[in-house]
mmCIF file of C-alpha atoms in Angstrom:
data_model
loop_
_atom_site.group_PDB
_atom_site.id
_atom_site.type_symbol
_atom_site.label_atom_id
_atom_site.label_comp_id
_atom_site.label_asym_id
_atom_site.label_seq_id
_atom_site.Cartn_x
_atom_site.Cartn_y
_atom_site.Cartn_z
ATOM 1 C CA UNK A 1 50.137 -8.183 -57.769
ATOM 2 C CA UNK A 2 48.781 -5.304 -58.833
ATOM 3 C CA UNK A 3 45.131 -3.365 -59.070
ATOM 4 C CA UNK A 4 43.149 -1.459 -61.223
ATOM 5 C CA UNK A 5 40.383 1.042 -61.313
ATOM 6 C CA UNK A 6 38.413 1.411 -64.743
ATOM 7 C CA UNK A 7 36.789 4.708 -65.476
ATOM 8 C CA UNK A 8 33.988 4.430 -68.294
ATOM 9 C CA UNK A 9 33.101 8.669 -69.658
ATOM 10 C CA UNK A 10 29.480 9.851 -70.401
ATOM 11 C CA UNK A 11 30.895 12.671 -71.229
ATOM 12 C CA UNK A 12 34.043 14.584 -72.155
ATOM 13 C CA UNK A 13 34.032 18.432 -71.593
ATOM 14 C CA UNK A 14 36.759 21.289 -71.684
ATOM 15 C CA UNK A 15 36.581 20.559 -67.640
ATOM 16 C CA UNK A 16 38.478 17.925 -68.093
ATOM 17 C CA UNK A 17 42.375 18.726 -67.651
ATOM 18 C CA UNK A 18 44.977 17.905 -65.818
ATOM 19 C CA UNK A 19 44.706 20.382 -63.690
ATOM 20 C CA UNK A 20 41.055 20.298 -62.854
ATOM 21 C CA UNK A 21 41.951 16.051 -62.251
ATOM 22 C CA UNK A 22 44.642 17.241 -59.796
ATOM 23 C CA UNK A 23 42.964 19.723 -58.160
ATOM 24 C CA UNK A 24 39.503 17.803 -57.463
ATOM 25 C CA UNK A 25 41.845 14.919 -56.022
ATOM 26 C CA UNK A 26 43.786 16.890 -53.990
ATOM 27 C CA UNK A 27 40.629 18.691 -52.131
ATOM 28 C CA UNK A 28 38.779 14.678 -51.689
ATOM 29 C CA UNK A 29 42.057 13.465 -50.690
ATOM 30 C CA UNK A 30 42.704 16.101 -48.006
ATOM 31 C CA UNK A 31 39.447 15.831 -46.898
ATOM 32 C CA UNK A 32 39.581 11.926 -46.220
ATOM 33 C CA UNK A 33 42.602 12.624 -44.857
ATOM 34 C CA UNK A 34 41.414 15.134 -41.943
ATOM 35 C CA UNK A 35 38.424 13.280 -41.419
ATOM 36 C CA UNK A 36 40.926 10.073 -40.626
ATOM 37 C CA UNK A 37 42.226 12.999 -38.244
ATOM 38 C CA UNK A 38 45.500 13.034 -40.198
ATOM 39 C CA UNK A 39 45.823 17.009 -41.075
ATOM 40 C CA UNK A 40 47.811 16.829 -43.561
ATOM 41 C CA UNK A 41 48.303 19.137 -46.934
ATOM 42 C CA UNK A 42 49.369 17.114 -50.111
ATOM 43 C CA UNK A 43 50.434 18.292 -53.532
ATOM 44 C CA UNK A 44 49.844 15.706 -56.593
ATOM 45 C CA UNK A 45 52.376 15.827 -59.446
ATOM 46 C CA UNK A 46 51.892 14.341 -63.513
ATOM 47 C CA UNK A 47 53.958 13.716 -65.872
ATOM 48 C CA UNK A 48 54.118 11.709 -69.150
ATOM 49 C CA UNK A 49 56.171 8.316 -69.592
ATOM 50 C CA UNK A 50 56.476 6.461 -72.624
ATOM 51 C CA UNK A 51 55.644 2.718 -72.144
ATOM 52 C CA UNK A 52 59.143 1.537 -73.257
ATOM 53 C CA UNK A 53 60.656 4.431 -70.977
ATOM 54 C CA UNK A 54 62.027 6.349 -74.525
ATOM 55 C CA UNK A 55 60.932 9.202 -72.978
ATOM 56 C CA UNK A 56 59.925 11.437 -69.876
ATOM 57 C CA UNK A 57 57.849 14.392 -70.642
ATOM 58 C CA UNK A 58 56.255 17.680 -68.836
ATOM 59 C CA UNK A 59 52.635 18.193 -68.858
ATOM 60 C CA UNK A 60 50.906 21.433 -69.811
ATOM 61 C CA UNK A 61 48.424 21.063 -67.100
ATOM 62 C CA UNK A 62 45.769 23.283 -69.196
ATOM 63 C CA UNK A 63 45.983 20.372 -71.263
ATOM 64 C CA UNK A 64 43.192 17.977 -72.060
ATOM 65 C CA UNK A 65 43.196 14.748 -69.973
ATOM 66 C CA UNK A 66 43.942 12.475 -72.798
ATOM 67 C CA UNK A 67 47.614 10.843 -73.778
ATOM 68 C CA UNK A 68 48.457 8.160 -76.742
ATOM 69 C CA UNK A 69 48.460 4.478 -76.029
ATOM 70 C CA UNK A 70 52.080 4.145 -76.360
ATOM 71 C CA UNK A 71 52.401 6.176 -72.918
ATOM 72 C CA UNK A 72 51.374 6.171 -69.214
ATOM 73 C CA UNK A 73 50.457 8.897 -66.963
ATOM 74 C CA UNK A 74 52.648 8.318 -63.536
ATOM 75 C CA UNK A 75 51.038 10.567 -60.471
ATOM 76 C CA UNK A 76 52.826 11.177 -57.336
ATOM 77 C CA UNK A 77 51.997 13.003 -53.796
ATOM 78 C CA UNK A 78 54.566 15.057 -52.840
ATOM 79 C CA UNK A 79 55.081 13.867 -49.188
ATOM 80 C CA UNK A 80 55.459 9.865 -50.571
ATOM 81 C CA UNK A 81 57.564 7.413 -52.281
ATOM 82 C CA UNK A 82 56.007 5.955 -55.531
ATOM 83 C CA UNK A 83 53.265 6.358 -57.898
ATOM 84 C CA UNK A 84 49.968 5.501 -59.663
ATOM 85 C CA UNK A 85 50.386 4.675 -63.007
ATOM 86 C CA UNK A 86 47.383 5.243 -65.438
ATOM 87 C CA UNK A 87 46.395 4.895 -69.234
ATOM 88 C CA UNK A 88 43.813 6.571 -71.311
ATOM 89 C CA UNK A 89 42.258 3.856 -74.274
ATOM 90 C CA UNK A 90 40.407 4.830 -77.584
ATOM 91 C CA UNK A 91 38.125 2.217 -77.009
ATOM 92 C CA UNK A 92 36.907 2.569 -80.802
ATOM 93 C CA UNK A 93 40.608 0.861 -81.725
ATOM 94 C CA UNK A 94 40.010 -1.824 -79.640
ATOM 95 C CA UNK A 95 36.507 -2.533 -79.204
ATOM 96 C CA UNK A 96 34.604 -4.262 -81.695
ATOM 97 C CA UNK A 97 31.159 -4.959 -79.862
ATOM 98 C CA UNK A 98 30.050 -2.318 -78.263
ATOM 99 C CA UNK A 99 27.074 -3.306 -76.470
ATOM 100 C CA UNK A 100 27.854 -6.151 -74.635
ATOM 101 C CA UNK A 101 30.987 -4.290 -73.318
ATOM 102 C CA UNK A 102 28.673 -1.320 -72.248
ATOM 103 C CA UNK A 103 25.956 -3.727 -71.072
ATOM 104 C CA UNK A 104 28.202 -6.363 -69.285
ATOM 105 C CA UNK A 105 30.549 -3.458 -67.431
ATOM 106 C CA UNK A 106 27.965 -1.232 -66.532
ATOM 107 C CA UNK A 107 25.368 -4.287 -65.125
ATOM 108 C CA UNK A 108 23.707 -2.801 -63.464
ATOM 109 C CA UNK A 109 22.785 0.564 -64.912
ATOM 110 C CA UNK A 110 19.495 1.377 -66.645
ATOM 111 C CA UNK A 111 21.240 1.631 -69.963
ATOM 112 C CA UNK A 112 19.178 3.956 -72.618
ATOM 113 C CA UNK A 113 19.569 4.214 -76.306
ATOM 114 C CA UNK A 114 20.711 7.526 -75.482
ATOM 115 C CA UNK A 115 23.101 6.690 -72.437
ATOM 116 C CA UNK A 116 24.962 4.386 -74.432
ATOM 117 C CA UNK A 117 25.124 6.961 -77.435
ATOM 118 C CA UNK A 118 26.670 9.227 -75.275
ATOM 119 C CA UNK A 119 29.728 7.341 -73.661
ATOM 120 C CA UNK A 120 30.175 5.369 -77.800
ATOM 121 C CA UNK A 121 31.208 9.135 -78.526
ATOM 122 C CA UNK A 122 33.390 10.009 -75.772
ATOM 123 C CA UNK A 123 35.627 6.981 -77.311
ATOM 124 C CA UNK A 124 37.911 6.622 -74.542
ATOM 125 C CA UNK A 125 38.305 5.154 -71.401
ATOM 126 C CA UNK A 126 40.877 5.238 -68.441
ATOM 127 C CA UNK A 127 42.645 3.184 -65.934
ATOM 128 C CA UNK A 128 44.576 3.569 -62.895
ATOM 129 C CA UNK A 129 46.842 1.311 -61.588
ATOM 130 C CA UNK A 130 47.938 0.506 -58.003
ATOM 131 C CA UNK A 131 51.319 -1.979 -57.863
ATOM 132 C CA UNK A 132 52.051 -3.932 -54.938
ATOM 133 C CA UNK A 133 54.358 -2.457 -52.438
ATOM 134 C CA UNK A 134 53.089 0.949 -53.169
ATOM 135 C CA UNK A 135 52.469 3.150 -49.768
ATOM 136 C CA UNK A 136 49.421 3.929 -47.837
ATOM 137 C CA UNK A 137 49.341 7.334 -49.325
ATOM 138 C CA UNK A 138 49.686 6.032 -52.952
ATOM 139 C CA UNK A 139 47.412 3.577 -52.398
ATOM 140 C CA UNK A 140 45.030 5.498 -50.622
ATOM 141 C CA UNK A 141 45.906 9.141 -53.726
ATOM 142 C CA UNK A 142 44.821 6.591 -56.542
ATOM 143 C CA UNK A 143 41.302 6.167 -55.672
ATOM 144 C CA UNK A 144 41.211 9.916 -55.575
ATOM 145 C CA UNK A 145 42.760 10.270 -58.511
ATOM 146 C CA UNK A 146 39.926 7.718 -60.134
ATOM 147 C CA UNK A 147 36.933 9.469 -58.539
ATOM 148 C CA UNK A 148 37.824 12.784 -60.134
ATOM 149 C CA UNK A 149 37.943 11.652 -63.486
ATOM 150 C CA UNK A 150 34.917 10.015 -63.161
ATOM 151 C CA UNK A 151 33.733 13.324 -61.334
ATOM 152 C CA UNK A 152 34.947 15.700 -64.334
ATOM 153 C CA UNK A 153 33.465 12.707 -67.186
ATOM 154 C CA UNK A 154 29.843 11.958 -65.058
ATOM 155 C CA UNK A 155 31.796 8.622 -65.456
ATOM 156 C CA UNK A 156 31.247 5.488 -64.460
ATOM 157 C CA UNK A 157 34.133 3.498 -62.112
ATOM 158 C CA UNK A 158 34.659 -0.257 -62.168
ATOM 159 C CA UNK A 159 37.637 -2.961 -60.932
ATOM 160 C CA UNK A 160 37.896 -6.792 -62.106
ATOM 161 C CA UNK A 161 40.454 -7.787 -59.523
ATOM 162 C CA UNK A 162 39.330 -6.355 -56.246
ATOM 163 C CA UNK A 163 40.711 -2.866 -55.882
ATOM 164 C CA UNK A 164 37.583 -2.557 -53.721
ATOM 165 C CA UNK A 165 34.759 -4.662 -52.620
ATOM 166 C CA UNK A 166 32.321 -5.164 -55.934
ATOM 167 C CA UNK A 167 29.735 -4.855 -54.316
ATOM 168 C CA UNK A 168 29.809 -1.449 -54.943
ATOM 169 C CA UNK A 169 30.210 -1.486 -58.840
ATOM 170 C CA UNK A 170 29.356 0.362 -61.300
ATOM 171 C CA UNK A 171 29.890 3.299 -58.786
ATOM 172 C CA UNK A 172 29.719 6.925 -59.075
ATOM 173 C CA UNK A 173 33.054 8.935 -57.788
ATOM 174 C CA UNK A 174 30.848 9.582 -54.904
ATOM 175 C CA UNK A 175 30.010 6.258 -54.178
ATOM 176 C CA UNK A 176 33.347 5.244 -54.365
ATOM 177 C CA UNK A 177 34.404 7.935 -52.077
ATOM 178 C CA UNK A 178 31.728 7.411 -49.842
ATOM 179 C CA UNK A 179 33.501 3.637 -48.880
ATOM 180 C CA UNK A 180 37.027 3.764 -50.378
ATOM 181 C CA UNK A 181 39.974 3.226 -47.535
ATOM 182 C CA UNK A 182 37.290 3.515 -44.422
ATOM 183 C CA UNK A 183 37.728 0.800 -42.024
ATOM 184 C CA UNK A 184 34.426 -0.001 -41.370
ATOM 185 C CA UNK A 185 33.260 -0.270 -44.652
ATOM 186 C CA UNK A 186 35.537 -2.838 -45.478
ATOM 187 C CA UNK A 187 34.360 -6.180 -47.006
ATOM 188 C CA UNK A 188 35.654 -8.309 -44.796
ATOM 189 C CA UNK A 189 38.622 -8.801 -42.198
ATOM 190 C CA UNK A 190 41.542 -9.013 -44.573
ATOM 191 C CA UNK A 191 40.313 -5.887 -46.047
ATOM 192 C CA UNK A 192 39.274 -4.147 -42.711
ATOM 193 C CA UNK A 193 43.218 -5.137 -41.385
ATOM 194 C CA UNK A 194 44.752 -4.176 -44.530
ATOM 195 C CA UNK A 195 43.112 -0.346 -44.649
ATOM 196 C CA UNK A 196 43.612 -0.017 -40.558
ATOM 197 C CA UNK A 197 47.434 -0.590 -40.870
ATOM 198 C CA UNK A 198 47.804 1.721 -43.820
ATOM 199 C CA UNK A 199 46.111 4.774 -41.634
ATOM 200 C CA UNK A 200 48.111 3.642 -38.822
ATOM 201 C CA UNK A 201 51.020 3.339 -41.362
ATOM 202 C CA UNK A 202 50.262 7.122 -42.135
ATOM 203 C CA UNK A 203 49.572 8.259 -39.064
ATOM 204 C CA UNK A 204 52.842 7.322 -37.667
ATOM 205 C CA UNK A 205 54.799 8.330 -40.554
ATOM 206 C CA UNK A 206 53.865 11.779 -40.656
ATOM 207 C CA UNK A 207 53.628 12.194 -36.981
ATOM 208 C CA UNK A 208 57.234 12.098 -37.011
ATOM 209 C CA UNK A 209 57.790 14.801 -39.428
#
């Protein structure tokens, strides 16, 4: 089982890199991590993958934040196993009504004429996915990861199979980060027992470093 996080753009600026992505997730991810008294410095890697596994390439990190759809992104944290894998879509190759994907994603959102304008031209959309199995850092480095592309794209975040609670969705990346991986904002127990043991699952692991 797996679980995704959507990011929809409102806009797309020369701010948006891989570098700027990066940083901003490293900074909110070291600062969950301290305030989950876990102090902790973290280095997050990218490179480029292509979806049949042809081919593994560098990233100039200067580089805009956008890839083909015939490859993945795969992000790592330097002091964990595994990875987040994510994909950037032109929505305008796949997306033949506009509206009602912009209306029924983004619900509950005062949607202008002008609002919708702006994310039709920023034609693409992202996605980061957690797989099971993955560890508490990955799984807790890919919400990061999400909330600072929406931060760079004033973007808009959004799951269909529970990567959080919905009740939260459409969210900003500092709504998101305002709940994401905190105990006692959890939904309900399963998610409340499932977030506790992956801080104590952290906790322990780099205690013993």
């Amino acid at each position: 089982m797996s679980t995704t996080f959507n990011i929809i753009p409102t806009k797309i600026d020369d701010s948006l890199t891989f570098q700027n992505v990066l940083t901003l997730a490293k900074q909110t991810l070291e600062n969950q991590l301290n305030k989950l008294s876990i102090d902790l410095s973290v280095d997050l890697s990218a490179n480029i993958h292509d979806n049949k596994e042809v081919y593994v390439k560098d990233i100039n990190l200067n580089s805009k934040f956008i890839w083909t759809d015939n490859e993945y992104a795969w992000f790592t944290v330097d002091k964990s196993n595994g990875g987040t894998d994510a994909y950037c879509d032109k929505l305008s190759e796949h997306l033949s009504d506009w509206d009602t994907y912009i209306e029924d994603t983004l619900d509950n959102i005062a949607i202008r004429p002008q609002f919708k304008q702006q994310i039709i031209e920023c034609e693409y959309e992202w996605y980061f996915r957690r797989s099971a199995g993955q560890s508490p850092m990955m799984s807790l480095a890919y919400g990061h990861l999400t909330a600072a592309v929406a931060k760079l794209t004033d973007g808009y975040i959004y799951t269909y199979d529970g990567a959080w609670h919905d009740n939260i969705f459409p969210a900003t990346a500092e709504q998101l980060l305002e709940v994401y991986f905190y105990p006692d904002k959890a939904k309900d127990a399963a998610d409340f027992d499932w977030v506790t043991r992956c801080i104590e699952g952290l906790k322990s692991d780099f205690a013993s470093r």
